Tab-separated table of C-alpha atoms in Angstrom:
chain	number	residue	atom	x	y	z
A	1231	UNK	CA	-51.709	-51.682	-24.483
A	1232	UNK	CA	-53.376	-49.228	-22.041
A	1233	UNK	CA	-52.991	-51.990	-19.047
A	1234	UNK	CA	-48.906	-51.970	-19.317
A	1235	UNK	CA	-48.923	-47.998	-19.910
A	1236	UNK	CA	-50.783	-47.884	-16.690
A	1237	UNK	CA	-48.741	-50.176	-14.481
A	1238	UNK	CA	-45.237	-48.337	-16.097
A	1239	UNK	CA	-46.711	-44.818	-14.877
A	1240	UNK	CA	-47.740	-46.616	-11.575
A	1241	UNK	CA	-44.468	-47.569	-10.961
A	1242	UNK	CA	-42.393	-44.821	-11.783
A	1243	UNK	CA	-44.623	-42.510	-9.815
A	1244	UNK	CA	-44.259	-44.861	-6.920
A	1245	UNK	CA	-40.612	-44.675	-7.240
A	1246	UNK	CA	-40.451	-40.821	-7.559
A	1247	UNK	CA	-42.140	-40.546	-4.361
A	1248	UNK	CA	-40.360	-43.012	-2.113
A	1249	UNK	CA	-37.097	-41.025	-3.700
A	1250	UNK	CA	-38.066	-37.908	-2.545
A	1251	UNK	CA	-39.101	-39.100	0.628
A	1252	UNK	CA	-36.362	-41.753	2.498
A	1253	UNK	CA	-35.812	-40.789	6.356
A	1254	UNK	CA	-34.746	-36.917	6.795
A	1255	UNK	CA	-33.961	-34.735	9.072
A	1256	UNK	CA	-37.183	-32.971	10.316
A	1257	UNK	CA	-38.850	-33.598	6.851
A	1258	UNK	CA	-42.284	-31.775	6.498
A	1259	UNK	CA	-43.444	-32.832	2.965
A	1260	UNK	CA	-46.359	-34.442	2.568
A	1261	UNK	CA	-45.649	-35.523	-0.991
A	1262	UNK	CA	-43.559	-35.655	-4.070
A	1263	UNK	CA	-44.635	-32.285	-5.081
A	1264	UNK	CA	-45.014	-30.218	-2.148
A	1265	UNK	CA	-42.203	-28.507	-0.911
A	1266	UNK	CA	-39.873	-29.947	2.263
A	1267	UNK	CA	-41.101	-27.344	5.101
A	1268	UNK	CA	-38.382	-25.292	6.830
A	1269	UNK	CA	-39.401	-23.828	9.999
A	1270	UNK	CA	-39.479	-20.237	10.604
A	1271	UNK	CA	-38.696	-19.628	14.342
A	1272	UNK	CA	-41.631	-17.193	16.095
A	1273	UNK	CA	-39.802	-13.696	16.405
A	1274	UNK	CA	-39.416	-12.429	19.986
A	1275	UNK	CA	-42.709	-10.532	21.403
A	1276	UNK	CA	-41.714	-6.961	20.870
A	1277	UNK	CA	-38.948	-7.420	18.552
A	1278	UNK	CA	-39.919	-6.037	14.749
A	1279	UNK	CA	-37.983	-6.050	11.379
A	1280	UNK	CA	-35.018	-4.234	10.414
A	1281	UNK	CA	-36.166	-3.423	6.795
A	1282	UNK	CA	-34.520	0.084	6.104
A	1283	UNK	CA	-32.744	0.006	9.362
A	1284	UNK	CA	-31.217	3.745	10.147
A	1285	UNK	CA	-28.888	4.060	12.757
A	1286	UNK	CA	-27.198	7.282	14.585
A	1287	UNK	CA	-24.582	9.136	11.942
A	1288	UNK	CA	-21.343	8.532	12.776
A	1289	UNK	CA	-18.601	11.537	11.688
A	1290	UNK	CA	-15.653	8.615	11.547
A	1291	UNK	CA	-16.455	5.075	11.821
A	1292	UNK	CA	-14.273	3.174	13.612
A	1293	UNK	CA	-13.363	-0.156	12.146
A	1294	UNK	CA	-11.889	-2.912	14.076
A	1295	UNK	CA	-10.556	-5.658	11.391
A	1296	UNK	CA	-10.967	-9.582	12.577
A	1297	UNK	CA	-8.987	-11.676	9.927
A	1298	UNK	CA	-5.781	-10.828	8.173
A	1299	UNK	CA	-5.508	-13.299	4.993
A	1300	UNK	CA	-5.927	-12.736	1.430
A	1301	UNK	CA	-9.102	-10.552	1.670
A	1302	UNK	CA	-8.949	-8.721	4.995
A	1303	UNK	CA	-5.211	-8.000	4.280
A	1304	UNK	CA	-6.478	-6.213	1.060
A	1305	UNK	CA	-9.212	-4.620	3.368
A	1306	UNK	CA	-6.855	-2.961	5.043
A	1307	UNK	CA	-5.071	-1.501	2.138
A	1308	UNK	CA	-8.388	-0.200	1.178
A	1309	UNK	CA	-9.865	1.439	4.043
A	1310	UNK	CA	-6.396	3.683	3.758
A	1311	UNK	CA	-8.478	5.369	0.908
A	1312	UNK	CA	-12.110	5.909	2.767
A	1313	UNK	CA	-12.882	8.709	4.276
A	1314	UNK	CA	-14.862	8.732	7.100
A	1315	UNK	CA	-13.270	5.450	7.993
A	1316	UNK	CA	-10.519	4.923	10.519
A	1317	UNK	CA	-8.938	1.545	11.630
A	1318	UNK	CA	-8.555	1.845	15.080
A	1319	UNK	CA	-7.748	-2.245	15.889
A	1320	UNK	CA	-6.712	-5.370	13.810
A	1321	UNK	CA	-6.843	-9.288	14.855
A	1322	UNK	CA	-5.484	-12.244	13.314
A	1323	UNK	CA	-4.115	-15.352	14.725
A	1324	UNK	CA	-1.349	-15.258	13.163
A	1325	UNK	CA	1.459	-12.825	14.266
A	1326	UNK	CA	3.297	-12.113	11.084
A	1327	UNK	CA	-0.431	-11.088	9.534
A	1328	UNK	CA	-0.679	-8.680	12.169
A	1329	UNK	CA	2.399	-7.362	11.421
A	1330	UNK	CA	2.143	-7.314	7.511
A	1331	UNK	CA	-0.956	-5.437	8.008
A	1332	UNK	CA	0.383	-2.747	10.283
A	1333	UNK	CA	3.264	-2.128	7.904
A	1334	UNK	CA	0.191	-1.077	5.586
A	1335	UNK	CA	-1.028	1.371	8.129
A	1336	UNK	CA	2.015	3.094	8.788
A	1337	UNK	CA	3.171	3.621	5.436
A	1338	UNK	CA	-0.402	5.220	4.551
A	1339	UNK	CA	1.551	7.783	7.332
A	1340	UNK	CA	-1.041	6.360	10.251
A	1341	UNK	CA	0.068	5.335	13.932
A	1342	UNK	CA	-0.164	1.789	14.244
A	1343	UNK	CA	-3.411	0.439	16.216
A	1344	UNK	CA	-4.007	-2.195	19.075
A	1345	UNK	CA	-3.806	-5.634	18.049
A	1346	UNK	CA	-5.044	-8.935	18.996
A	1347	UNK	CA	-3.187	-12.330	17.917
A	1348	UNK	CA	-1.926	-15.744	19.071
A	1349	UNK	CA	-5.016	-17.175	20.267
A	1350	UNK	CA	-8.589	-18.177	18.980
A	1351	UNK	CA	-10.495	-15.763	21.131
A	1352	UNK	CA	-8.381	-12.895	20.741
A	1353	UNK	CA	-10.819	-11.591	18.545
A	1354	UNK	CA	-13.242	-11.236	21.588
A	1355	UNK	CA	-11.187	-8.285	23.231
A	1356	UNK	CA	-11.369	-6.414	19.941
A	1357	UNK	CA	-15.082	-6.317	19.682
A	1358	UNK	CA	-15.359	-5.121	23.429
A	1359	UNK	CA	-13.585	-2.005	22.604
A	1360	UNK	CA	-15.138	0.991	23.429
A	1361	UNK	CA	-13.575	2.888	20.005
A	1362	UNK	CA	-14.823	0.131	17.610
A	1363	UNK	CA	-18.081	0.978	15.459
A	1364	UNK	CA	-17.772	-1.354	12.841
A	1365	UNK	CA	-16.677	-5.134	13.556
A	1366	UNK	CA	-15.319	-6.172	9.956
A	1367	UNK	CA	-14.953	-9.840	9.561
A	1368	UNK	CA	-12.892	-11.967	7.484
A	1369	UNK	CA	-11.677	-14.895	8.356
A	1370	UNK	CA	-12.572	-18.558	7.685
A	1371	UNK	CA	-16.105	-19.619	7.346
A	1372	UNK	CA	-16.742	-20.833	9.916
A	1373	UNK	CA	-16.136	-18.182	12.622
A	1374	UNK	CA	-18.172	-15.582	10.855
A	1375	UNK	CA	-21.439	-16.032	12.415
A	1376	UNK	CA	-20.185	-16.518	15.946
A	1377	UNK	CA	-17.801	-13.475	15.602
A	1378	UNK	CA	-20.383	-11.202	14.176
A	1379	UNK	CA	-23.411	-12.309	17.271
A	1380	UNK	CA	-21.021	-11.115	20.100
A	1381	UNK	CA	-19.690	-7.920	18.200
A	1382	UNK	CA	-23.854	-7.000	17.703
A	1383	UNK	CA	-24.721	-8.437	21.331
A	1384	UNK	CA	-21.478	-5.854	22.113
A	1385	UNK	CA	-23.086	-2.879	20.690
A	1386	UNK	CA	-21.351	-3.019	16.857
A	1387	UNK	CA	-22.472	-3.116	13.335
A	1388	UNK	CA	-20.822	-6.059	11.295
A	1389	UNK	CA	-19.782	-6.575	8.300
A	1390	UNK	CA	-18.526	-10.084	7.598
A	1391	UNK	CA	-17.498	-11.716	4.666
A	1392	UNK	CA	-19.607	-14.631	2.361
A	1393	UNK	CA	-20.853	-17.009	3.130
A	1394	UNK	CA	-21.724	-14.915	6.314
A	1395	UNK	CA	-24.096	-18.051	7.609
A	1396	UNK	CA	-23.423	-21.774	7.347
A	1397	UNK	CA	-26.655	-23.211	8.403
A	1398	UNK	CA	-30.112	-22.108	9.069
A	1399	UNK	CA	-29.526	-21.763	12.994
A	1400	UNK	CA	-26.707	-19.329	12.256
A	1401	UNK	CA	-28.949	-17.660	9.721
A	1402	UNK	CA	-31.702	-16.771	12.595
A	1403	UNK	CA	-29.540	-16.060	14.903
A	1404	UNK	CA	-27.920	-13.340	13.042
A	1405	UNK	CA	-31.455	-11.987	12.041
A	1406	UNK	CA	-32.850	-11.887	15.248
A	1407	UNK	CA	-29.496	-10.619	16.786
A	1408	UNK	CA	-29.641	-7.746	14.340
A	1409	UNK	CA	-33.453	-7.198	15.254
A	1410	UNK	CA	-32.702	-7.420	19.214
A	1411	UNK	CA	-29.429	-5.112	18.688
A	1412	UNK	CA	-30.976	-2.888	16.169
A	1413	UNK	CA	-27.602	-3.200	14.684
A	1414	UNK	CA	-26.412	-3.146	10.974
A	1415	UNK	CA	-25.703	-6.714	9.983
A	1416	UNK	CA	-24.297	-6.820	6.628
A	1417	UNK	CA	-22.660	-9.326	4.443
A	1418	UNK	CA	-19.580	-8.259	1.951
A	1419	UNK	CA	-21.196	-9.247	-1.220
A	1420	UNK	CA	-19.180	-7.455	-3.650
A	1421	UNK	CA	-20.050	-8.867	-6.809
A	1422	UNK	CA	-23.259	-6.832	-6.712
A	1423	UNK	CA	-20.825	-3.777	-7.471
A	1424	UNK	CA	-18.901	-4.841	-10.004
A	1425	UNK	CA	-19.629	-2.548	-13.197
A	1426	UNK	CA	-21.602	-4.304	-15.869
A	1427	UNK	CA	-23.641	-5.602	-13.010
A	1428	UNK	CA	-24.573	-2.385	-11.296
A	1429	UNK	CA	-25.364	-0.382	-14.757
A	1430	UNK	CA	-27.678	-3.696	-15.675
A	1431	UNK	CA	-29.164	-3.177	-12.489
A	1432	UNK	CA	-30.015	0.735	-13.325
A	1433	UNK	CA	-31.263	-0.237	-16.493
A	1434	UNK	CA	-33.747	-2.522	-14.790
A	1435	UNK	CA	-34.935	-0.129	-12.356
A	1436	UNK	CA	-35.862	1.866	-15.666
A	1437	UNK	CA	-37.155	-0.638	-17.376
A	1438	UNK	CA	-35.321	-0.940	-20.263
A	1439	UNK	CA	-35.740	-4.828	-19.981
A	1440	UNK	CA	-39.253	-4.484	-19.393
A	1441	UNK	CA	-40.440	-7.092	-16.622
A	1442	UNK	CA	-37.305	-9.561	-15.500
A	1443	UNK	CA	-38.503	-12.964	-15.174
A	1444	UNK	CA	-35.454	-14.974	-15.026
A	1445	UNK	CA	-32.001	-14.661	-13.729
A	1446	UNK	CA	-28.665	-16.702	-13.668
A	1447	UNK	CA	-25.663	-16.774	-11.490
A	1448	UNK	CA	-22.758	-18.851	-10.800
A	1449	UNK	CA	-19.204	-19.552	-9.014
A	1450	UNK	CA	-17.434	-21.561	-11.508
A	1451	UNK	CA	-13.833	-21.058	-10.144
A	1452	UNK	CA	-10.900	-23.482	-10.880
A	1453	UNK	CA	-9.339	-22.793	-7.469
A	1454	UNK	CA	-6.342	-25.463	-8.269
A	1455	UNK	CA	-3.987	-22.810	-7.545
A	1456	UNK	CA	-5.717	-21.612	-4.212
A	1457	UNK	CA	-6.350	-24.154	-1.952
A	1458	UNK	CA	-3.078	-24.373	-0.463
A	1459	UNK	CA	-3.499	-20.365	0.220
A	1460	UNK	CA	-6.169	-21.336	2.904
A	1461	UNK	CA	-4.812	-21.626	6.526
A	1462	UNK	CA	-4.983	-24.574	7.908
A	1463	UNK	CA	-6.520	-26.085	4.843
A	1464	UNK	CA	-10.236	-24.842	5.987
A	1465	UNK	CA	-11.666	-24.087	2.824
A	1466	UNK	CA	-10.727	-27.802	0.803
A	1467	UNK	CA	-11.669	-29.616	4.361
A	1468	UNK	CA	-15.416	-27.919	3.933
A	1469	UNK	CA	-16.176	-28.935	0.291
A	1470	UNK	CA	-14.812	-32.535	1.737
A	1471	UNK	CA	-17.302	-32.746	4.535
A	1472	UNK	CA	-20.190	-30.937	2.935
A	1473	UNK	CA	-22.705	-30.970	0.039
A	1474	UNK	CA	-24.392	-28.350	-1.976
A	1475	UNK	CA	-24.305	-25.385	-3.151
A	1476	UNK	CA	-21.433	-23.892	-0.548
A	1477	UNK	CA	-20.415	-20.540	-1.985
A	1478	UNK	CA	-23.498	-19.380	-3.696
A	1479	UNK	CA	-23.252	-15.657	-2.904
A	1480	UNK	CA	-21.580	-14.170	-5.442
A	1481	UNK	CA	-24.150	-16.053	-7.994
A	1482	UNK	CA	-27.218	-14.989	-6.495
A	1483	UNK	CA	-26.783	-11.602	-4.922
A	1484	UNK	CA	-26.739	-9.458	-8.653
A	1485	UNK	CA	-29.804	-11.500	-9.464
A	1486	UNK	CA	-31.790	-11.078	-6.086
A	1487	UNK	CA	-31.375	-7.330	-6.135
A	1488	UNK	CA	-32.764	-7.397	-10.304
A	1489	UNK	CA	-35.634	-9.191	-8.714
A	1490	UNK	CA	-36.474	-7.012	-6.006
A	1491	UNK	CA	-36.232	-9.990	-3.879
A	1492	UNK	CA	-38.195	-9.073	-0.340
A	1493	UNK	CA	-38.573	-6.132	-1.965
A	1494	UNK	CA	-41.560	-7.061	-3.882
A	1495	UNK	CA	-41.119	-10.559	-4.442
A	1496	UNK	CA	-39.771	-13.514	-2.480
A	1497	UNK	CA	-37.739	-16.734	-3.440
A	1498	UNK	CA	-40.517	-19.721	-2.891
A	1499	UNK	CA	-38.716	-22.947	-3.146
A	1500	UNK	CA	-35.741	-24.256	-4.580
A	1501	UNK	CA	-34.574	-28.034	-6.381
A	1502	UNK	CA	-30.875	-28.820	-6.339
A	1503	UNK	CA	-28.604	-31.510	-8.178
A	1504	UNK	CA	-25.543	-32.195	-8.665
A	1505	UNK	CA	-23.060	-34.799	-9.919
A	1506	UNK	CA	-20.579	-37.109	-7.939
A	1507	UNK	CA	-17.228	-35.746	-7.052
A	1508	UNK	CA	-15.381	-37.448	-10.082
A	1509	UNK	CA	-12.309	-34.537	-9.858
A	1510	UNK	CA	-13.127	-33.076	-6.036
A	1511	UNK	CA	-11.598	-36.595	-4.729
A	1512	UNK	CA	-8.223	-35.974	-6.742
A	1513	UNK	CA	-7.916	-32.569	-5.968
A	1514	UNK	CA	-8.547	-34.056	-2.164
A	1515	UNK	CA	-6.225	-36.849	-2.733
A	1516	UNK	CA	-3.234	-34.336	-4.209
A	1517	UNK	CA	-3.580	-31.585	-1.743
A	1518	UNK	CA	-3.516	-33.252	1.418
A	1519	UNK	CA	-2.512	-36.402	0.318
A	1520	UNK	CA	-5.593	-38.135	2.381
A	1521	UNK	CA	-7.719	-40.777	0.640
A	1522	UNK	CA	-10.806	-38.899	-0.250
A	1523	UNK	CA	-13.610	-41.870	-0.234
A	1524	UNK	CA	-15.882	-39.915	0.996
A	1525	UNK	CA	-15.852	-36.624	-0.449
A	1526	UNK	CA	-19.447	-34.798	-0.068
A	1527	UNK	CA	-19.291	-32.358	-2.548
A	1528	UNK	CA	-20.643	-32.772	-6.006
A	1529	UNK	CA	-18.137	-31.250	-8.844
A	1530	UNK	CA	-20.903	-29.532	-10.268
A	1531	UNK	CA	-24.344	-28.270	-8.282
A	1532	UNK	CA	-27.061	-26.562	-10.284
A	1533	UNK	CA	-30.275	-24.787	-7.761
A	1534	UNK	CA	-33.421	-23.768	-9.205
A	1535	UNK	CA	-35.927	-21.338	-7.463
A	1536	UNK	CA	-38.919	-20.255	-7.523
A	1537	UNK	CA	-40.272	-16.929	-6.780
A	1538	UNK	CA	-43.802	-15.752	-5.306
A	1539	UNK	CA	-44.600	-13.602	-8.402
A	1540	UNK	CA	-44.081	-16.647	-10.950
A	1541	UNK	CA	-40.100	-16.046	-11.609
A	1542	UNK	CA	-37.259	-18.427	-11.878
A	1543	UNK	CA	-33.392	-18.749	-10.924
A	1544	UNK	CA	-30.971	-20.709	-11.857
A	1545	UNK	CA	-27.582	-20.662	-9.594
A	1546	UNK	CA	-24.144	-22.901	-10.323
A	1547	UNK	CA	-21.566	-23.874	-8.078
A	1548	UNK	CA	-18.177	-25.394	-9.578
A	1549	UNK	CA	-14.356	-24.797	-8.116
A	1550	UNK	CA	-12.655	-27.697	-9.207
A	1551	UNK	CA	-13.191	-28.488	-13.301
A	1552	UNK	CA	-11.358	-26.998	-15.826
A	1553	UNK	CA	-13.769	-24.328	-17.117
A	1554	UNK	CA	-13.181	-20.851	-17.367
A	1555	UNK	CA	-14.331	-18.311	-14.799
A	1556	UNK	CA	-17.671	-17.441	-14.603
A	1557	UNK	CA	-20.503	-15.933	-12.405
A	1558	UNK	CA	-22.662	-16.405	-15.257
A	1559	UNK	CA	-24.973	-13.226	-14.409
A	1560	UNK	CA	-27.421	-13.302	-17.001
A	1561	UNK	CA	-31.060	-11.490	-16.997
A	1562	UNK	CA	-34.059	-11.916	-19.179
A	1563	UNK	CA	-36.769	-9.939	-19.253
A	1564	UNK	CA	-40.036	-8.996	-21.432
A	1565	UNK	CA	-38.069	-6.460	-23.695
A	1566	UNK	CA	-34.198	-6.843	-23.157
A	1567	UNK	CA	-31.757	-9.274	-22.382
A	1568	UNK	CA	-28.201	-8.903	-20.418
A	1569	UNK	CA	-25.364	-11.591	-20.382
A	1570	UNK	CA	-21.819	-10.987	-18.864
A	1571	UNK	CA	-20.346	-14.652	-19.358
A	1572	UNK	CA	-18.485	-15.851	-21.556
A	1573	UNK	CA	-19.734	-12.899	-23.882
A	1574	UNK	CA	-20.698	-9.593	-22.120
A	1575	UNK	CA	-23.539	-7.623	-23.868
A	1576	UNK	CA	-27.171	-6.593	-24.588
A	1577	UNK	CA	-30.144	-7.444	-26.646
A	1578	UNK	CA	-33.062	-5.169	-26.744
A	1579	UNK	CA	-36.498	-5.224	-28.118
A	1580	UNK	CA	-37.523	-2.391	-30.514
A	1581	UNK	CA	-39.088	-0.318	-28.195
A	1582	UNK	CA	-36.375	-0.476	-25.676
A	1583	UNK	CA	-33.730	0.500	-28.354
A	1584	UNK	CA	-36.035	3.561	-29.289
A	1585	UNK	CA	-36.169	4.522	-25.589
A	1586	UNK	CA	-32.591	4.207	-25.584
A	1587	UNK	CA	-31.541	5.855	-28.121
A	1588	UNK	CA	-29.115	3.442	-29.319
A	1589	UNK	CA	-26.868	4.508	-32.004
A	1590	UNK	CA	-26.800	2.782	-34.898
A	1591	UNK	CA	-29.998	1.090	-34.149
A	1592	UNK	CA	-31.255	0.405	-37.680
A	1593	UNK	CA	-27.984	-2.269	-37.768
A	1594	UNK	CA	-29.355	-3.983	-34.607
A	1595	UNK	CA	-30.238	-7.803	-34.884
A	1596	UNK	CA	-33.245	-9.505	-33.047
A	1597	UNK	CA	-31.029	-12.455	-32.772
A	1598	UNK	CA	-27.747	-11.022	-31.324
A	1599	UNK	CA	-26.154	-8.341	-29.157
A	1600	UNK	CA	-25.567	-5.546	-29.761
A	1601	UNK	CA	-22.402	-4.044	-31.587
A	1602	UNK	CA	-19.842	-3.237	-29.107
A	1603	UNK	CA	-19.862	0.812	-29.759
A	1604	UNK	CA	-23.530	0.701	-28.868
A	1605	UNK	CA	-23.407	-1.752	-25.963
A	1606	UNK	CA	-20.428	1.004	-24.675
A	1607	UNK	CA	-22.954	4.200	-25.340
A	1608	UNK	CA	-25.778	2.121	-23.762
A	1609	UNK	CA	-23.513	1.784	-20.688
A	1610	UNK	CA	-22.435	4.921	-20.816
A	1611	UNK	CA	-26.151	6.204	-20.866
A	1612	UNK	CA	-27.317	4.253	-17.954
A	1613	UNK	CA	-23.995	4.321	-15.705
A	1614	UNK	CA	-25.339	4.731	-12.111
A	1615	UNK	CA	-24.525	7.219	-9.470
A	1616	UNK	CA	-22.670	5.219	-7.527
A	1617	UNK	CA	-20.498	4.564	-10.481
A	1618	UNK	CA	-19.974	8.492	-11.868
A	1619	UNK	CA	-19.144	9.172	-8.458
A	1620	UNK	CA	-16.806	6.581	-7.472
A	1621	UNK	CA	-15.325	4.617	-10.885
A	1622	UNK	CA	-12.169	6.174	-11.092
A	1623	UNK	CA	-10.989	6.083	-7.494
A	1624	UNK	CA	-12.331	2.832	-7.351
A	1625	UNK	CA	-10.547	1.204	-10.200
A	1626	UNK	CA	-6.991	3.261	-8.907
A	1627	UNK	CA	-7.461	1.602	-5.597
A	1628	UNK	CA	-8.226	-1.840	-6.820
A	1629	UNK	CA	-9.557	-4.518	-4.819
A	1630	UNK	CA	-11.437	-7.125	-7.816
A	1631	UNK	CA	-11.320	-4.171	-10.392
A	1632	UNK	CA	-12.202	-1.815	-7.794
A	1633	UNK	CA	-15.678	-3.392	-7.038
A	1634	UNK	CA	-14.028	-4.051	-3.311
A	1635	UNK	CA	-14.011	-0.454	-3.083
A	1636	UNK	CA	-17.362	0.523	-3.859
A	1637	UNK	CA	-18.701	-1.924	-1.508
A	1638	UNK	CA	-16.280	-0.664	1.298
A	1639	UNK	CA	-17.083	3.002	0.335
A	1640	UNK	CA	-20.851	2.678	0.343
A	1641	UNK	CA	-20.695	0.640	3.840
A	1642	UNK	CA	-19.018	3.532	5.219
A	1643	UNK	CA	-21.009	6.424	3.502
A	1644	UNK	CA	-23.819	4.972	5.066
A	1645	UNK	CA	-23.304	4.754	8.161
A	1646	UNK	CA	-21.863	8.210	8.297
A	1647	UNK	CA	-25.130	9.250	6.841
A	1648	UNK	CA	-27.313	7.535	9.047
A	1649	UNK	CA	-28.787	5.638	5.853
A	1650	UNK	CA	-30.506	1.991	5.303
A	1651	UNK	CA	-26.969	0.160	3.932
A	1652	UNK	CA	-27.016	-1.254	0.527
A	1653	UNK	CA	-27.660	-5.134	1.794
A	1654	UNK	CA	-29.615	-5.890	5.144
A	1655	UNK	CA	-29.721	-8.616	7.138
A	1656	UNK	CA	-32.391	-10.347	4.924
A	1657	UNK	CA	-29.676	-10.321	1.939
A	1658	UNK	CA	-27.603	-11.927	3.573
A	1659	UNK	CA	-30.199	-14.768	4.997
A	1660	UNK	CA	-31.598	-15.204	1.550
A	1661	UNK	CA	-28.467	-15.816	-0.323
A	1662	UNK	CA	-26.870	-18.063	2.299
A	1663	UNK	CA	-29.625	-20.149	2.795
A	1664	UNK	CA	-28.954	-21.895	-0.374
A	1665	UNK	CA	-26.241	-23.450	1.478
A	1666	UNK	CA	-27.966	-25.588	3.924
A	1667	UNK	CA	-30.939	-25.779	1.807
A	1668	UNK	CA	-29.756	-27.258	-1.532
A	1669	UNK	CA	-27.929	-29.839	0.632
A	1670	UNK	CA	-31.486	-30.853	2.039
A	1671	UNK	CA	-32.688	-30.959	-1.236
A	1672	UNK	CA	-29.646	-33.225	-2.718
A	1673	UNK	CA	-30.063	-35.556	0.684
A	1674	UNK	CA	-33.676	-36.290	0.001
A	1675	UNK	CA	-33.809	-37.088	-4.021
A	1676	UNK	CA	-33.684	-33.429	-5.685
A	1677	UNK	CA	-36.914	-32.648	-3.522
A	1678	UNK	CA	-38.344	-29.144	-3.646
A	1679	UNK	CA	-37.418	-27.662	-0.552
A	1680	UNK	CA	-39.223	-24.784	0.606
A	1681	UNK	CA	-37.276	-20.870	1.328
A	1682	UNK	CA	-38.223	-19.118	4.073
A	1683	UNK	CA	-39.880	-15.637	4.348
A	1684	UNK	CA	-36.780	-14.475	6.585
A	1685	UNK	CA	-38.896	-11.099	6.967
A	1686	UNK	CA	-41.339	-12.826	8.552
A	1687	UNK	CA	-44.237	-11.071	6.325
A	1688	UNK	CA	-42.886	-7.939	5.282
A	1689	UNK	CA	-41.370	-9.042	2.279
A	1690	UNK	CA	-43.791	-7.023	0.275
A	1691	UNK	CA	-43.200	-4.135	2.362
A	1692	UNK	CA	-40.921	-1.933	0.452
A	1693	UNK	CA	-41.442	-1.613	-3.539
A	1694	UNK	CA	-38.648	-2.299	-5.541
A	1695	UNK	CA	-34.792	-2.375	-4.637
A	1696	UNK	CA	-32.953	1.102	-4.507
A	1697	UNK	CA	-29.532	2.762	-3.171
A	1698	UNK	CA	-29.957	5.103	-0.323
A	1699	UNK	CA	-28.055	8.585	-0.693
A	1700	UNK	CA	-27.880	11.744	1.138
A	1701	UNK	CA	-29.833	13.933	-1.362
């Protein structure tokens, strides 16, 4: 019996080793348990990190917007309500979208602005304008990095829609250019400003959940009603040609802030699994009328991450199945638990209940979420300064319930006051890298893949995530 067991174990281990070590692109994994090594390019001599980067104050932030589709047009509307910001140029390849945005500007009582359209290179002239301080990029994904690099090289700060970069070369290029030019390079991740997430982050920072040891996030959103709205079908085509979690930032962003990633902890490696593209093929055929036998992206991708401090993260991606919308957002702490989807609520240990002075605490259960009235009271008590200042206005202006407005307001606030931005280029890198690295894991039999330290050694220099204020 022992011989049979040993033989079966040997066969299993041998099969597992082979599955994780098929021919790869630059694989550097010594065995099935050692993460595939991902290269970290050397920093150019004399170049330093941009952690807590501050730049000269700008009395008025002059904004040039590239891309005026669904998200870009909404940004034009929001910027009509942000004090200290002035749109000075707009660009879109489609003249009709430029005109639509000009009408928004005129309706707000402001003069029309210089416009660029009709050519795939028209955006370059916008980046070269001397009256633009910030280039706000809201195009299809493949243009994000080239535009951001060109803008920074011409002395502009950049804010880039998600995902800001699609592969490791783009990620490192953005980091190096930001460090070289000393220009801000921020990804426009709005979900970190949603009310539950930013309030829960304040609770974490106040110690209410104890030590946060696990976080979950996702982008689960059936896009059936939206596929045809993407110019030239670019988003569905991207899923057709690419495997992995191609849109991880909404899920990973809020979790990374709560776990202080590159501010006392760092992500070390990931492992990804996915389903076959069962429904993805059907969706592609239905929308395009073309054969989809080579459709790449699985219907569901799950990625697990381990951090330097021994914590874990789970991220999911699913844009084709009929699951209810969810970004999951879940934090497990040693003294409390927070969850947003499908039920929003908190569960606290007795010592945290006492600290928070939760009303009707005698009725709280150790196995269920606290009652709605207690949850509301808790969220009101731990409402962060950002929401105290902006919540009312944000709900009036809108943008995904107001979180888009808060994101834009905070960007302009920090630029005007010479403060570090709420998200830096290393956040951008860490959140975007899940796309290429999950693909690498999947293509190597779900092998573990190293996540580089994008700060190149400075991940523990800053202790804890925080928002910057003037006073």
